[in-house]
mmCIF file of C-alpha atoms in Angstrom:
data_model
loop_
_atom_site.group_PDB
_atom_site.id
_atom_site.type_symbol
_atom_site.label_atom_id
_atom_site.label_comp_id
_atom_site.label_asym_id
_atom_site.label_seq_id
_atom_site.Cartn_x
_atom_site.Cartn_y
_atom_site.Cartn_z
ATOM 1 C CA UNK A 3 23.142 5.445 -46.909
ATOM 2 C CA UNK A 4 23.918 6.156 -43.255
ATOM 3 C CA UNK A 5 21.744 4.416 -40.688
ATOM 4 C CA UNK A 6 21.852 4.114 -36.935
ATOM 5 C CA UNK A 7 23.686 0.802 -37.102
ATOM 6 C CA UNK A 8 26.340 2.054 -39.548
ATOM 7 C CA UNK A 9 27.566 5.015 -37.500
ATOM 8 C CA UNK A 10 30.327 4.467 -34.899
ATOM 9 C CA UNK A 11 29.398 2.828 -31.593
ATOM 10 C CA UNK A 12 30.365 5.976 -29.656
ATOM 11 C CA UNK A 13 27.801 8.027 -31.581
ATOM 12 C CA UNK A 14 25.121 5.402 -31.050
ATOM 13 C CA UNK A 15 25.820 5.491 -27.317
ATOM 14 C CA UNK A 16 25.361 9.258 -27.369
ATOM 15 C CA UNK A 17 22.006 8.842 -29.085
ATOM 16 C CA UNK A 18 20.944 6.155 -26.605
ATOM 17 C CA UNK A 19 21.920 8.431 -23.723
ATOM 18 C CA UNK A 20 19.820 11.281 -25.123
ATOM 19 C CA UNK A 21 16.810 8.986 -25.462
ATOM 20 C CA UNK A 22 17.253 7.601 -21.937
ATOM 21 C CA UNK A 23 17.439 11.092 -20.429
ATOM 22 C CA UNK A 24 14.447 12.482 -22.359
ATOM 23 C CA UNK A 25 11.933 14.486 -20.313
ATOM 24 C CA UNK A 26 8.167 14.724 -20.727
ATOM 25 C CA UNK A 27 6.469 18.152 -20.726
ATOM 26 C CA UNK A 28 4.803 19.388 -17.552
ATOM 27 C CA UNK A 29 1.261 18.048 -17.221
ATOM 28 C CA UNK A 30 -1.633 20.377 -17.904
ATOM 29 C CA UNK A 31 -4.605 20.863 -15.583
ATOM 30 C CA UNK A 32 -6.710 18.794 -18.000
ATOM 31 C CA UNK A 33 -4.533 15.752 -17.336
ATOM 32 C CA UNK A 34 -5.801 15.602 -13.749
ATOM 33 C CA UNK A 35 -9.158 14.441 -15.117
ATOM 34 C CA UNK A 36 -7.621 11.045 -15.965
ATOM 35 C CA UNK A 37 -8.051 8.234 -13.377
ATOM 36 C CA UNK A 38 -5.658 8.896 -10.525
ATOM 37 C CA UNK A 39 -7.295 7.982 -7.262
ATOM 38 C CA UNK A 40 -6.307 4.704 -5.652
ATOM 39 C CA UNK A 41 -8.111 3.011 -2.804
ATOM 40 C CA UNK A 42 -6.819 0.336 -0.457
ATOM 41 C CA UNK A 43 -8.655 -0.983 2.575
ATOM 42 C CA UNK A 44 -5.618 -0.416 4.782
ATOM 43 C CA UNK A 45 -4.512 2.746 2.948
ATOM 44 C CA UNK A 46 -4.185 4.679 6.229
ATOM 45 C CA UNK A 47 -3.040 2.063 8.713
ATOM 46 C CA UNK A 48 -1.572 4.805 10.863
ATOM 47 C CA UNK A 49 -1.689 8.053 8.947
ATOM 48 C CA UNK A 50 -0.819 9.458 5.572
ATOM 49 C CA UNK A 51 -1.569 9.166 1.898
ATOM 50 C CA UNK A 52 -5.056 10.649 1.946
ATOM 51 C CA UNK A 53 -4.023 13.612 -0.253
ATOM 52 C CA UNK A 54 -2.171 11.637 -2.919
ATOM 53 C CA UNK A 55 -3.775 11.008 -6.298
ATOM 54 C CA UNK A 56 -1.676 8.375 -8.066
ATOM 55 C CA UNK A 57 -2.162 7.698 -11.740
ATOM 56 C CA UNK A 58 -3.500 4.298 -12.763
ATOM 57 C CA UNK A 59 -2.056 4.675 -16.258
ATOM 58 C CA UNK A 60 1.039 2.819 -17.432
ATOM 59 C CA UNK A 61 4.405 4.462 -16.808
ATOM 60 C CA UNK A 62 6.676 5.572 -19.626
ATOM 61 C CA UNK A 63 10.134 4.042 -19.086
ATOM 62 C CA UNK A 64 12.567 5.624 -21.555
ATOM 63 C CA UNK A 65 14.569 2.445 -22.095
ATOM 64 C CA UNK A 66 11.599 0.266 -23.081
ATOM 65 C CA UNK A 67 11.324 1.282 -26.740
ATOM 66 C CA UNK A 68 15.077 1.016 -27.332
ATOM 67 C CA UNK A 69 15.235 -2.479 -25.873
ATOM 68 C CA UNK A 70 12.479 -3.672 -28.206
ATOM 69 C CA UNK A 71 13.944 -2.492 -31.556
ATOM 70 C CA UNK A 72 16.214 -5.437 -32.348
ATOM 71 C CA UNK A 73 18.775 -7.752 -30.760
ATOM 72 C CA UNK A 74 21.852 -5.638 -31.535
ATOM 73 C CA UNK A 75 20.399 -2.418 -30.128
ATOM 74 C CA UNK A 76 19.032 -4.347 -27.163
ATOM 75 C CA UNK A 77 22.532 -5.637 -26.376
ATOM 76 C CA UNK A 78 24.132 -2.207 -26.788
ATOM 77 C CA UNK A 79 21.523 -0.400 -24.682
ATOM 78 C CA UNK A 80 21.662 -3.118 -22.017
ATOM 79 C CA UNK A 81 25.432 -2.699 -21.868
ATOM 80 C CA UNK A 82 25.040 1.096 -21.543
ATOM 81 C CA UNK A 83 22.460 0.678 -18.766
ATOM 82 C CA UNK A 84 24.795 -1.712 -16.944
ATOM 83 C CA UNK A 85 27.591 0.876 -17.055
ATOM 84 C CA UNK A 86 25.224 3.606 -15.861
ATOM 85 C CA UNK A 87 24.125 1.450 -12.930
ATOM 86 C CA UNK A 88 27.725 0.904 -11.873
ATOM 87 C CA UNK A 89 28.369 4.653 -12.038
ATOM 88 C CA UNK A 90 25.379 5.188 -9.679
ATOM 89 C CA UNK A 91 24.452 8.499 -11.295
ATOM 90 C CA UNK A 92 20.916 7.647 -12.383
ATOM 91 C CA UNK A 93 18.497 10.608 -12.137
ATOM 92 C CA UNK A 94 14.686 10.508 -11.940
ATOM 93 C CA UNK A 95 12.444 13.578 -12.358
ATOM 94 C CA UNK A 96 9.046 13.878 -10.656
ATOM 95 C CA UNK A 97 6.519 16.717 -10.895
ATOM 96 C CA UNK A 98 3.964 17.158 -8.085
ATOM 97 C CA UNK A 99 1.076 19.605 -8.386
ATOM 98 C CA UNK A 100 -0.470 20.559 -5.024
ATOM 99 C CA UNK A 101 -4.033 21.501 -5.930
ATOM 100 C CA UNK A 102 -6.284 23.651 -3.719
ATOM 101 C CA UNK A 103 -4.402 22.682 -0.533
ATOM 102 C CA UNK A 104 -6.067 19.260 -0.672
ATOM 103 C CA UNK A 105 -4.499 16.982 -3.280
ATOM 104 C CA UNK A 106 -1.045 16.012 -4.572
ATOM 105 C CA UNK A 107 -0.872 14.916 -8.223
ATOM 106 C CA UNK A 108 2.498 13.205 -8.887
ATOM 107 C CA UNK A 109 3.632 12.768 -12.511
ATOM 108 C CA UNK A 110 6.929 11.226 -13.608
ATOM 109 C CA UNK A 111 8.720 13.369 -16.190
ATOM 110 C CA UNK A 112 11.777 11.183 -16.673
ATOM 111 C CA UNK A 113 12.508 7.546 -15.807
ATOM 112 C CA UNK A 114 15.541 6.492 -17.880
ATOM 113 C CA UNK A 115 15.398 2.848 -16.753
ATOM 114 C CA UNK A 116 14.462 0.834 -13.678
ATOM 115 C CA UNK A 117 17.079 0.238 -11.003
ATOM 116 C CA UNK A 118 17.378 -0.654 -7.323
ATOM 117 C CA UNK A 119 19.748 2.274 -6.778
ATOM 118 C CA UNK A 120 19.103 5.860 -7.908
ATOM 119 C CA UNK A 121 21.619 8.659 -7.529
ATOM 120 C CA UNK A 122 19.162 11.572 -7.373
ATOM 121 C CA UNK A 123 15.403 11.974 -7.450
ATOM 122 C CA UNK A 124 14.383 15.556 -8.273
ATOM 123 C CA UNK A 125 10.870 16.443 -7.116
ATOM 124 C CA UNK A 126 9.307 19.779 -8.089
ATOM 125 C CA UNK A 127 6.263 20.933 -6.110
ATOM 126 C CA UNK A 128 4.034 23.349 -8.016
ATOM 127 C CA UNK A 129 1.270 24.976 -5.962
ATOM 128 C CA UNK A 130 -2.024 25.769 -7.667
ATOM 129 C CA UNK A 131 -5.158 27.187 -6.037
ATOM 130 C CA UNK A 132 -6.191 27.565 -2.423
ATOM 131 C CA UNK A 133 -8.852 26.373 0.007
ATOM 132 C CA UNK A 134 -11.136 29.126 1.273
ATOM 133 C CA UNK A 135 -12.139 27.128 4.359
ATOM 134 C CA UNK A 136 -9.416 27.250 7.031
ATOM 135 C CA UNK A 137 -10.297 23.815 8.421
ATOM 136 C CA UNK A 138 -10.590 22.325 4.944
ATOM 137 C CA UNK A 139 -6.898 22.796 4.188
ATOM 138 C CA UNK A 140 -4.817 19.613 4.345
ATOM 139 C CA UNK A 141 -1.889 21.695 5.641
ATOM 140 C CA UNK A 142 -3.709 22.170 8.957
ATOM 141 C CA UNK A 143 -2.840 19.679 11.694
ATOM 142 C CA UNK A 144 -5.458 19.201 14.382
ATOM 143 C CA UNK A 145 -2.966 18.376 17.157
ATOM 144 C CA UNK A 146 -0.490 21.132 16.364
ATOM 145 C CA UNK A 147 1.568 18.697 14.338
ATOM 146 C CA UNK A 148 1.755 18.126 10.588
ATOM 147 C CA UNK A 149 -1.408 18.088 8.512
ATOM 148 C CA UNK A 150 -2.413 15.305 6.138
ATOM 149 C CA UNK A 151 -0.541 17.054 3.323
ATOM 150 C CA UNK A 152 2.803 16.532 5.085
ATOM 151 C CA UNK A 153 1.997 12.915 5.916
ATOM 152 C CA UNK A 154 0.979 12.364 2.298
ATOM 153 C CA UNK A 155 4.318 13.730 1.087
ATOM 154 C CA UNK A 156 6.171 11.165 3.186
ATOM 155 C CA UNK A 157 3.780 8.409 2.130
ATOM 156 C CA UNK A 158 4.651 9.263 -1.477
ATOM 157 C CA UNK A 159 8.409 8.978 -0.796
ATOM 158 C CA UNK A 160 7.949 5.774 1.179
ATOM 159 C CA UNK A 161 5.814 4.185 -1.542
ATOM 160 C CA UNK A 162 8.467 4.988 -4.137
ATOM 161 C CA UNK A 163 11.133 3.250 -2.034
ATOM 162 C CA UNK A 164 8.927 0.197 -1.472
ATOM 163 C CA UNK A 165 7.127 -0.124 -4.820
ATOM 164 C CA UNK A 166 9.158 1.830 -7.355
ATOM 165 C CA UNK A 167 7.885 4.540 -9.722
ATOM 166 C CA UNK A 168 4.464 2.912 -10.023
ATOM 167 C CA UNK A 169 3.304 3.969 -6.570
ATOM 168 C CA UNK A 170 0.277 1.642 -6.573
ATOM 169 C CA UNK A 171 2.129 -1.498 -7.670
ATOM 170 C CA UNK A 172 3.026 -4.426 -5.395
ATOM 171 C CA UNK A 173 5.871 -4.062 -2.933
ATOM 172 C CA UNK A 174 9.239 -4.940 -4.430
ATOM 173 C CA UNK A 175 11.344 -7.760 -3.062
ATOM 174 C CA UNK A 176 14.395 -5.515 -3.388
ATOM 175 C CA UNK A 177 13.611 -2.071 -1.988
ATOM 176 C CA UNK A 178 14.974 1.017 -3.753
ATOM 177 C CA UNK A 179 17.915 2.963 -2.341
ATOM 178 C CA UNK A 180 18.408 6.655 -3.142
ATOM 179 C CA UNK A 181 21.509 8.726 -2.553
ATOM 180 C CA UNK A 182 19.645 12.042 -2.565
ATOM 181 C CA UNK A 183 16.065 13.276 -2.719
ATOM 182 C CA UNK A 184 15.918 16.910 -3.896
ATOM 183 C CA UNK A 185 12.575 18.477 -2.935
ATOM 184 C CA UNK A 186 12.161 21.801 -4.706
ATOM 185 C CA UNK A 187 9.164 24.074 -4.095
ATOM 186 C CA UNK A 188 8.629 26.245 -7.182
ATOM 187 C CA UNK A 189 8.156 29.927 -6.310
ATOM 188 C CA UNK A 190 5.298 32.038 -7.645
ATOM 189 C CA UNK A 191 5.871 35.144 -9.799
ATOM 190 C CA UNK A 192 6.592 38.319 -7.812
ATOM 191 C CA UNK A 193 3.296 39.957 -8.733
ATOM 192 C CA UNK A 194 1.364 36.958 -7.361
ATOM 193 C CA UNK A 195 3.332 37.042 -4.106
ATOM 194 C CA UNK A 196 2.588 40.757 -3.692
ATOM 195 C CA UNK A 197 -1.156 40.160 -4.095
ATOM 196 C CA UNK A 198 -1.115 37.379 -1.481
ATOM 197 C CA UNK A 199 0.604 39.707 1.012
ATOM 198 C CA UNK A 200 -2.247 42.203 0.607
ATOM 199 C CA UNK A 201 -4.895 39.469 0.894
ATOM 200 C CA UNK A 202 -3.314 38.137 4.082
ATOM 201 C CA UNK A 203 -3.263 41.558 5.796
ATOM 202 C CA UNK A 204 -6.957 42.164 5.095
ATOM 203 C CA UNK A 205 -7.998 38.628 6.024
ATOM 204 C CA UNK A 206 -6.113 38.598 9.337
ATOM 205 C CA UNK A 207 -7.783 41.892 10.284
ATOM 206 C CA UNK A 208 -11.238 40.488 9.475
ATOM 207 C CA UNK A 209 -11.061 36.838 10.563
ATOM 208 C CA UNK A 210 -7.843 36.383 12.531
ATOM 209 C CA UNK A 211 -6.203 33.847 10.215
ATOM 210 C CA UNK A 212 -4.154 34.119 7.052
ATOM 211 C CA UNK A 213 -6.026 33.546 3.817
ATOM 212 C CA UNK A 214 -2.939 32.196 2.059
ATOM 213 C CA UNK A 215 -1.325 29.305 3.956
ATOM 214 C CA UNK A 216 0.115 27.527 0.941
ATOM 215 C CA UNK A 217 2.570 30.067 -0.438
ATOM 216 C CA UNK A 218 5.760 28.373 -1.690
ATOM 217 C CA UNK A 219 7.908 29.761 1.139
ATOM 218 C CA UNK A 220 5.404 28.426 3.700
ATOM 219 C CA UNK A 221 5.351 25.010 2.043
ATOM 220 C CA UNK A 222 9.164 24.832 1.977
ATOM 221 C CA UNK A 223 9.194 25.804 5.660
ATOM 222 C CA UNK A 224 6.769 23.003 6.545
ATOM 223 C CA UNK A 225 8.805 20.432 4.645
ATOM 224 C CA UNK A 226 11.994 21.722 6.305
ATOM 225 C CA UNK A 227 10.467 21.315 9.774
ATOM 226 C CA UNK A 228 9.243 17.767 9.315
ATOM 227 C CA UNK A 229 11.693 16.177 6.893
ATOM 228 C CA UNK A 230 14.148 15.279 9.648
ATOM 229 C CA UNK A 231 11.637 13.937 12.177
ATOM 230 C CA UNK A 232 9.188 11.993 10.004
ATOM 231 C CA UNK A 233 11.998 10.467 7.962
ATOM 232 C CA UNK A 234 13.755 8.885 10.935
ATOM 233 C CA UNK A 235 12.817 5.729 12.821
ATOM 234 C CA UNK A 236 14.387 7.095 15.996
ATOM 235 C CA UNK A 237 12.136 10.158 16.065
ATOM 236 C CA UNK A 238 9.004 9.173 14.185
ATOM 237 C CA UNK A 239 6.184 7.111 15.668
ATOM 238 C CA UNK A 240 4.761 6.786 12.152
ATOM 239 C CA UNK A 241 5.559 4.262 9.447
ATOM 240 C CA UNK A 242 8.036 6.412 7.493
ATOM 241 C CA UNK A 243 11.514 4.926 7.816
ATOM 242 C CA UNK A 244 12.985 6.782 4.890
ATOM 243 C CA UNK A 245 16.389 7.145 6.540
ATOM 244 C CA UNK A 246 16.985 3.409 6.047
ATOM 245 C CA UNK A 247 16.971 3.775 2.245
ATOM 246 C CA UNK A 248 17.984 7.396 1.639
ATOM 247 C CA UNK A 249 21.345 9.044 2.334
ATOM 248 C CA UNK A 250 20.247 12.658 2.142
ATOM 249 C CA UNK A 251 17.225 14.907 1.580
ATOM 250 C CA UNK A 252 17.726 18.437 0.313
ATOM 251 C CA UNK A 253 14.878 20.979 0.553
ATOM 252 C CA UNK A 254 14.924 23.881 -1.916
ATOM 253 C CA UNK A 255 12.800 26.965 -2.536
ATOM 254 C CA UNK A 256 12.963 27.794 -6.242
ATOM 255 C CA UNK A 257 16.413 26.201 -6.501
ATOM 256 C CA UNK A 258 17.842 27.806 -3.358
ATOM 257 C CA UNK A 259 18.807 25.447 -0.537
ATOM 258 C CA UNK A 260 16.606 25.760 2.564
ATOM 259 C CA UNK A 261 17.736 22.691 4.498
ATOM 260 C CA UNK A 262 19.832 19.540 4.107
ATOM 261 C CA UNK A 263 19.238 16.439 6.220
ATOM 262 C CA UNK A 264 21.994 13.843 5.991
ATOM 263 C CA UNK A 265 20.624 10.628 7.474
ATOM 264 C CA UNK A 266 23.887 8.714 7.136
ATOM 265 C CA UNK A 267 26.068 11.227 8.971
ATOM 266 C CA UNK A 268 24.081 13.209 11.512
ATOM 267 C CA UNK A 269 20.356 13.664 11.716
ATOM 268 C CA UNK A 270 20.579 16.296 14.432
ATOM 269 C CA UNK A 271 22.678 19.306 13.395
ATOM 270 C CA UNK A 272 21.830 22.657 14.919
ATOM 271 C CA UNK A 273 19.096 23.612 12.446
ATOM 272 C CA UNK A 274 17.325 20.248 12.882
ATOM 273 C CA UNK A 275 17.481 20.467 16.680
ATOM 274 C CA UNK A 276 15.991 23.935 16.370
ATOM 275 C CA UNK A 277 13.181 22.485 14.242
ATOM 276 C CA UNK A 278 12.496 19.844 16.884
ATOM 277 C CA UNK A 279 12.411 22.537 19.586
ATOM 278 C CA UNK A 280 9.952 24.577 17.505
ATOM 279 C CA UNK A 281 7.687 21.581 16.890
ATOM 280 C CA UNK A 282 7.609 20.650 20.583
ATOM 281 C CA UNK A 283 7.014 24.292 21.409
ATOM 282 C CA UNK A 284 3.710 24.220 19.523
ATOM 283 C CA UNK A 285 2.588 21.222 21.542
ATOM 284 C CA UNK A 286 3.046 18.234 19.220
ATOM 285 C CA UNK A 287 4.582 15.053 20.622
ATOM 286 C CA UNK A 288 3.232 12.598 18.103
ATOM 287 C CA UNK A 289 1.648 9.232 18.790
ATOM 288 C CA UNK A 290 3.599 6.860 20.972
ATOM 289 C CA UNK A 291 4.591 3.667 19.197
#
């Protein structure tokens, strides 16, 4: 009788790899009813994080079950994980639902194993619902700068680098380093986009402001504008020093590249200088440190 331990080692490694790279299904709207809000007294020391709703449930680490089966499998999986760490090709998958222009619900879909270095972190942003009140939208910045939604996005990235996948855990002694964050905004179906165009035209004529401010293209544009400035110590007066732990951030709209910021080579190519000019043109200077 053939069992897992009687097949060749190469085949077992293939099975281990499949288990480690397994992906959870996308969360349903009902899952947002589970406890997710986290409160800290100094949660907004400067700014950011007010939109994030982190889960308080335990994380599913794909390697955990394998390591607990028996000693032989533990040794083999540990050896495989060690080789994967040396290759520096580890990939994490994160799903973020932006609900009603007010809240971000992050859910990990795949964490193969824990490591201080991750090759790529894929983050999908799925936009659901809208806020009817113009001033109630977290995308709106009162000083012409980024709204709380943008600050919350960077707080989420910063917390991952400092605390690991469990965003509300204690700060790690060894901070996480990431070669590339890939921030992908998932586009809506064409028929939905067409209806929002019509809504915007009527709403602008009646009230002077667009009814839909959270369309995927608009969200990708906001992230593109701020990802260079708020991620850099040299430009940002805020607490987000992502450039110290991340080589590159790539912004995508439905899989198509919108912007690439390479912190290790040059944070100010032409498109990023143009973004800075645009931001200063709308009157935002940020808070002086």
